[in-house]
Coordinates of C-alpha atoms and ligand atoms in Angstrom, one line a residue:
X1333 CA 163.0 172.0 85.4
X1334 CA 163.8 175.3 83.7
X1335 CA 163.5 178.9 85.7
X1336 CA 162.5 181.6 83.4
X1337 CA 162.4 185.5 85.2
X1338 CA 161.9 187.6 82.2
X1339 CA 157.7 187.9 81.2
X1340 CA 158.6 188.1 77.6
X1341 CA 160.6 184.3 77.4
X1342 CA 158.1 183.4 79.6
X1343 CA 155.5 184.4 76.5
X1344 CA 158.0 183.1 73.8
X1345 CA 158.2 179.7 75.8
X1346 CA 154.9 179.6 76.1
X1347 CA 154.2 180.0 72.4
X1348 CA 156.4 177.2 71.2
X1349 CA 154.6 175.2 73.6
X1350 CA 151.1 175.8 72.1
X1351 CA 152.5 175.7 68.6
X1352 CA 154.3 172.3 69.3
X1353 CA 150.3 171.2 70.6
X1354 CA 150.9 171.2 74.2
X1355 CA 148.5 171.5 76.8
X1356 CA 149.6 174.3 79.3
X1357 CA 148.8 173.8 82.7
X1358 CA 149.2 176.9 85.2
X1359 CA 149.9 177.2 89.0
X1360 CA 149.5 180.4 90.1
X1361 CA 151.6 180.9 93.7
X1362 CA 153.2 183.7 95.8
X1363 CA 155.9 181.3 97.1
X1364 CA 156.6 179.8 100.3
X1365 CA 155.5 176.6 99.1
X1366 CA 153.8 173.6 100.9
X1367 CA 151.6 170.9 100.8
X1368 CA 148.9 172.5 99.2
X1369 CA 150.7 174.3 96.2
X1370 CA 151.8 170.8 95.9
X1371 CA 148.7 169.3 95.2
X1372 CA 147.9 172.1 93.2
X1373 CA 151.0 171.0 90.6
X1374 CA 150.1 167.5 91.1
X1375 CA 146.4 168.2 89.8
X1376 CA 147.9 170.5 87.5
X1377 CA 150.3 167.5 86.2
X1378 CA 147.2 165.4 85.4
X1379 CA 145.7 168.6 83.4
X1380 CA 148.7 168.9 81.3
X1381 CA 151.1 168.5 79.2
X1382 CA 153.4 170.9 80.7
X1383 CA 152.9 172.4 84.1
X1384 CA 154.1 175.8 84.6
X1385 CA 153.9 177.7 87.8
X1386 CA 154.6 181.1 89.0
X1387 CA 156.4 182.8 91.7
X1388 CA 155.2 186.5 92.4
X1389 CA 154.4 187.8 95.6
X1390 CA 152.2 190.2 94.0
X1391 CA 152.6 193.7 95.5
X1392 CA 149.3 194.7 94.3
X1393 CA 147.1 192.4 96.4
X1394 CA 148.4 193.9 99.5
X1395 CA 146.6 196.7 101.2
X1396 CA 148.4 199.4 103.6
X1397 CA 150.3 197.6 107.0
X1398 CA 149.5 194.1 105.8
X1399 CA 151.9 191.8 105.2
X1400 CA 153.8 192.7 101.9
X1401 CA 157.1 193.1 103.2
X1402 CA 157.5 190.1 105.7
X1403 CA 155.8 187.4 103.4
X1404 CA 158.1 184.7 103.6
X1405 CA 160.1 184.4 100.5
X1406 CA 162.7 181.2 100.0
X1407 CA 163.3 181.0 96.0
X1408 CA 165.8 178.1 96.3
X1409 CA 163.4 175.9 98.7
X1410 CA 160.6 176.7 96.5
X1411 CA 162.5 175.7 93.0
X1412 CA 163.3 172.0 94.9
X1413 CA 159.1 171.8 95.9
X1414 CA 158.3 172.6 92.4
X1415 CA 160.7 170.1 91.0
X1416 CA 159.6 167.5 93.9
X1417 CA 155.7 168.1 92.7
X1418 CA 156.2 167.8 89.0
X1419 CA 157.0 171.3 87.9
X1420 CA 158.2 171.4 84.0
X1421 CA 158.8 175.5 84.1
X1422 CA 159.1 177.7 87.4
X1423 CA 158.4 181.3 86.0
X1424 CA 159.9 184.1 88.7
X1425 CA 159.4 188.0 87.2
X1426 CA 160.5 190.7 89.2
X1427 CA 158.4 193.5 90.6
X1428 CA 159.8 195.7 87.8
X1429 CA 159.0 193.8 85.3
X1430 CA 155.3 193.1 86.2
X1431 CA 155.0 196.3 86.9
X1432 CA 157.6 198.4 85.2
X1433 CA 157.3 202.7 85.8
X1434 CA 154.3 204.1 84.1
X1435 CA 151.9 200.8 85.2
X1436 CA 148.5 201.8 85.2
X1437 CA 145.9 199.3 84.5
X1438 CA 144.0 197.0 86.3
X1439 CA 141.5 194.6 86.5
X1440 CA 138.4 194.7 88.5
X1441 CA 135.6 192.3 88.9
X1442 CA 133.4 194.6 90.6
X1443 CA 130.8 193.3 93.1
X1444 CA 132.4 189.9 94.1
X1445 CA 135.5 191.5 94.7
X1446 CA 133.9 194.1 97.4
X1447 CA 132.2 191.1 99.4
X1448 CA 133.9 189.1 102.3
X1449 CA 137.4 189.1 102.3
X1450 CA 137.5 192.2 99.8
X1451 CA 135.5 194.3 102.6
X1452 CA 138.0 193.7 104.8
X1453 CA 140.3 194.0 102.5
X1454 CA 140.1 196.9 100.0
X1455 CA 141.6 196.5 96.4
X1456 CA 143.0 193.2 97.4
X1457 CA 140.8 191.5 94.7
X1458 CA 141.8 193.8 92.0
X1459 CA 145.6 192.9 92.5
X1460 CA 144.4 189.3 92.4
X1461 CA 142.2 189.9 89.3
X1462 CA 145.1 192.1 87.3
X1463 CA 148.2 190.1 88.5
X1464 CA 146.4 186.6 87.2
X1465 CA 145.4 188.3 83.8
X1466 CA 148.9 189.3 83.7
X1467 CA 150.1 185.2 84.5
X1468 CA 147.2 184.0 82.3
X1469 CA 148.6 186.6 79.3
X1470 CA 152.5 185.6 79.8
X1471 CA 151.9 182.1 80.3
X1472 CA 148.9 181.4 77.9
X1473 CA 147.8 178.3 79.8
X1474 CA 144.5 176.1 78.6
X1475 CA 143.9 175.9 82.5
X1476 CA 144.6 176.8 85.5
X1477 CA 144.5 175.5 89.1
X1478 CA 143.6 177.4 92.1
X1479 CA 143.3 175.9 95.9
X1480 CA 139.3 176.1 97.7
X1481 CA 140.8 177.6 100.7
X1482 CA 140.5 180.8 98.8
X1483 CA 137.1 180.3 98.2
X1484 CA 136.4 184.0 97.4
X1485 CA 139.6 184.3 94.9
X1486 CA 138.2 181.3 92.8
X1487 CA 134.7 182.8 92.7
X1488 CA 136.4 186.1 91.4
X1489 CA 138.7 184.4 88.9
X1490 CA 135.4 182.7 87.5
X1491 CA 133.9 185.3 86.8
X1492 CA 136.5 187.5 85.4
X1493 CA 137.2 184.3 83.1
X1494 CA 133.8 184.5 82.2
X1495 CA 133.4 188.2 81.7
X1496 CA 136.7 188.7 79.4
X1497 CA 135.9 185.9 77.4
X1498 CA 139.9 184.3 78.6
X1499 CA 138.6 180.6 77.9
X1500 CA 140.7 179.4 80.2
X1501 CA 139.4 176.2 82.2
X1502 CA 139.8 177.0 86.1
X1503 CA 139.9 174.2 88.2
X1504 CA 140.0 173.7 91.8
X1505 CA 141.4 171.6 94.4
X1506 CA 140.1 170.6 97.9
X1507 CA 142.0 172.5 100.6
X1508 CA 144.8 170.4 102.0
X1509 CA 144.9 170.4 106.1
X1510 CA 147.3 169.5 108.5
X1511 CA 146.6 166.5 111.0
X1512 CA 144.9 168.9 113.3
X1513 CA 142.5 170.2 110.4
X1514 CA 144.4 173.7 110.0
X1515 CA 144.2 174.8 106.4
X1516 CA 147.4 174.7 105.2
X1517 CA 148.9 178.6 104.3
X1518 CA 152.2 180.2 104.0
X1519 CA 151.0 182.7 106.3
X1520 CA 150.8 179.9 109.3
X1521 CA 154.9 180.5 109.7
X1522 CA 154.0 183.6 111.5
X1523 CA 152.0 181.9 114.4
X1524 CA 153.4 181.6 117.6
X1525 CA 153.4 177.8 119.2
X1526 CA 150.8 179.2 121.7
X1527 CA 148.2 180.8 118.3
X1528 CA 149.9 177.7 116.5
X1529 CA 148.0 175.5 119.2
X1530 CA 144.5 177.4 118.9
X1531 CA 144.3 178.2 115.5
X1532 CA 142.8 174.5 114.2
X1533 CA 139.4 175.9 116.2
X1534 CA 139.1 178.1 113.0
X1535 CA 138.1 173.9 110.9
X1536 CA 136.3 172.8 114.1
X1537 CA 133.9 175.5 114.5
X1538 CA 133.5 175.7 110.8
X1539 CA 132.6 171.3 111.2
X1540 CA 130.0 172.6 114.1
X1541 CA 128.7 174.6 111.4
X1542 CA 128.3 171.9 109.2
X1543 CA 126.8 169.5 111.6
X1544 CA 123.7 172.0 112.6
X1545 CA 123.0 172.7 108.7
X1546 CA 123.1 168.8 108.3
X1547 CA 121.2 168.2 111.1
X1548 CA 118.7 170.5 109.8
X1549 CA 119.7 174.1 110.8
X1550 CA 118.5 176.6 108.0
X1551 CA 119.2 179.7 109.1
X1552 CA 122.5 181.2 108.9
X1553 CA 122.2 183.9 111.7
X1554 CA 121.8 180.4 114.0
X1555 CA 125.0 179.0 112.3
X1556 CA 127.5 182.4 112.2
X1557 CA 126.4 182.1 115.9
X1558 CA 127.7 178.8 116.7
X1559 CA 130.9 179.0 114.7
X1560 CA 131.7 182.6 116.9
X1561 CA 130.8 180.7 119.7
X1562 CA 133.0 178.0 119.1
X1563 CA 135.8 180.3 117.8
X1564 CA 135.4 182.9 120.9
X1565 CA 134.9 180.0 123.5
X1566 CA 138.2 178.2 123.0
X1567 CA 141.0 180.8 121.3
X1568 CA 142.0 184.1 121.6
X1569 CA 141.4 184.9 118.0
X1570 CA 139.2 188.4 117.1
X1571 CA 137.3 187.2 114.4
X1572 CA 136.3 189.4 111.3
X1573 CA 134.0 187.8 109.9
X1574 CA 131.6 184.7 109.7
X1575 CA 129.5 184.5 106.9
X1576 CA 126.9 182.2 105.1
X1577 CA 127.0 183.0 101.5
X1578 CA 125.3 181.6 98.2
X1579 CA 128.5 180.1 97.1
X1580 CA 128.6 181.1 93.4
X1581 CA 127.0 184.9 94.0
X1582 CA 128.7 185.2 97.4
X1583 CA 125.3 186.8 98.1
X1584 CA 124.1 186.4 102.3
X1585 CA 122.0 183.7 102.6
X1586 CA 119.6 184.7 105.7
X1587 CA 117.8 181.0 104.9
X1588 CA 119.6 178.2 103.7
X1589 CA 117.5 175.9 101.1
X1590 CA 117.7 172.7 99.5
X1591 CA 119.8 172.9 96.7
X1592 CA 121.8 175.8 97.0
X1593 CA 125.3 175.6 97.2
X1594 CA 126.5 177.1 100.7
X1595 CA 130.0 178.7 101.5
X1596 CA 130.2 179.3 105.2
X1597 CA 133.3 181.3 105.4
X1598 CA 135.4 183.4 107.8
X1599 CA 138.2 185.4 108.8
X1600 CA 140.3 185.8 112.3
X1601 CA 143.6 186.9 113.8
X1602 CA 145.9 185.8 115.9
X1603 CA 147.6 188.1 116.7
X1604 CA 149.0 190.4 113.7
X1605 CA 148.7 186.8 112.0
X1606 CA 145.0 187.0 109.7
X1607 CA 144.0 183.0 108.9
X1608 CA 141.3 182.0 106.5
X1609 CA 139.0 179.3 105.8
X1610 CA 135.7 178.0 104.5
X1611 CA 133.8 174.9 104.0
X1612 CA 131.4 174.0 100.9
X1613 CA 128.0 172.7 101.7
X1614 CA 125.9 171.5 99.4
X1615 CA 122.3 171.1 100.8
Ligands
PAF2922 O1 146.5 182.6 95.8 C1 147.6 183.2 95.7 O2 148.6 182.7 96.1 C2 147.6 184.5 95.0 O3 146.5 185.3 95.3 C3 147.8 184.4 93.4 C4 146.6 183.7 92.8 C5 149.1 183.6 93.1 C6 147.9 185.8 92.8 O4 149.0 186.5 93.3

């Protein structure tokens, strides 16, 4: 597996690639790599001819006081998961090179980005939106594969592949859990074994919410309900949100209906330590 740092080889590599006919296949990652990156390069390795993935924690997806400075960074364990999952190229920029002195543009998928986890979160989707431009214009992949557990960042990307006309094929991959149905994330190192043990309520209450839809449930204020309840009832997480959403529009959806594609999402803490998840329901 080769390591490339600088964006420009990156682009040169890249080029060869494309000229030689190969399909580039693009894994997108922040680092701290585990089992669900690595069914993201697996997918990816059925996708393409060469699978390239990149390491940036991205400085511009992080608000004010989150978690910037302590994300978990491990470049040598990462370059061995890469390799393990079928890797061909590991791209690793520095900061200064992303964004060298005098950066000022950025990309902003306006009204998706400003729902859910981008309320919380202010101008976390535009460092999503202008860092994976940035991948998508270094590595000039055919496709590229993103994980459902970010639910919101894939609607995002969609569109902005859409909007900017970047015919690039996104694809997306199941989340990947842990026995005890905890998503898996790189920010589940900060738990403590006590929030460790309580945070797989997060999947169960999201399942609750699933079962009442199933069993015929249709309105969302009923469901968010339940999954607090669940959530409150059994953990010492302060949730953020629970939402039902259209999952394409990300719109609330007050009444579910037959046929709409429904994203029952949320967002809590334990401790300093803020967890995702969501489930895809299709009525
Ligand atoms: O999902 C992530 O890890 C990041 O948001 C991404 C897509 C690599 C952009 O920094």
């Amino acid at each position: 597996m080769k390591t490339i740092h600088e964006p420009h080889l990156m682009q040169r590599e890249a080029d060869e690639l494309r000229s030689a006919g190969k399909r580039i296949a693009l894994v997108p990652t922040m680092g701290a790599l585990h089992g669900g990156h690595a069914a993201l390069i697996r997918e990816a390795r059925t996708r393409g001819d060469v699978v390239v993935v990149t390491l940036f924690v991205n400085p511009t997806q992080f608000g004010e006081g989150e978690d910037f400075g302590r994300y978990p960074r491990d470049i040598d364990r990462d370059v061995l998961r890469v390799s393990d999952a079928g890797g061909d190229i590991l791209f690793a920029p520095e900061t200064t090179s992303m964004y060298p002195p005098g950066y000022q543009t950025f990309v902003d998928v306006e009204t998706l980005s400003r729902r859910l986890e981008g309320a919380a979160r202010p101008g976390h989707f535009r460092g999503v939106s202008t860092v994976v431009t940035k991948l998508f214009n270094i590595a000039r992949p055919h496709c590229a594969v993103f994980g459902q557990k970010d639910a919101q960042q894939v609607v995002v990307l969609r569109r902005m592949v859409r909007d900017l006309d970047l015919g690039i094929e996104i694809i997306v991959v199941p989340t990947v859990r842990e026995q005890d149905g905890l998503a898996m994330s790189s920010r589940n190192a900060y738990l403590t074994p006590s929030q460790r043990g309580e945070a797989p309520v997060l999947y169960r209450s999201l399942r609750k919410g699933e079962d009442m839809i199933r069993a015929g449930e249709r309105s969302a204020e009923a469901v968010v309900a339940r999954v607090t309840a669940e959530i409150t009832a059994h953990s010492s997480a302060v949730i953020d949100y629970v939402s039902v959403a259209e999952a394409e529009s990300l719109d609330p959806l007050p009444t579910l209906s037959p046929g709409t594609p429904v994203l029952v999402s949320l967002a809590a803490r334990f401790g300093a330590t803020r967890l995702i998840d969501n489930i895809h329901i299709r009525l």
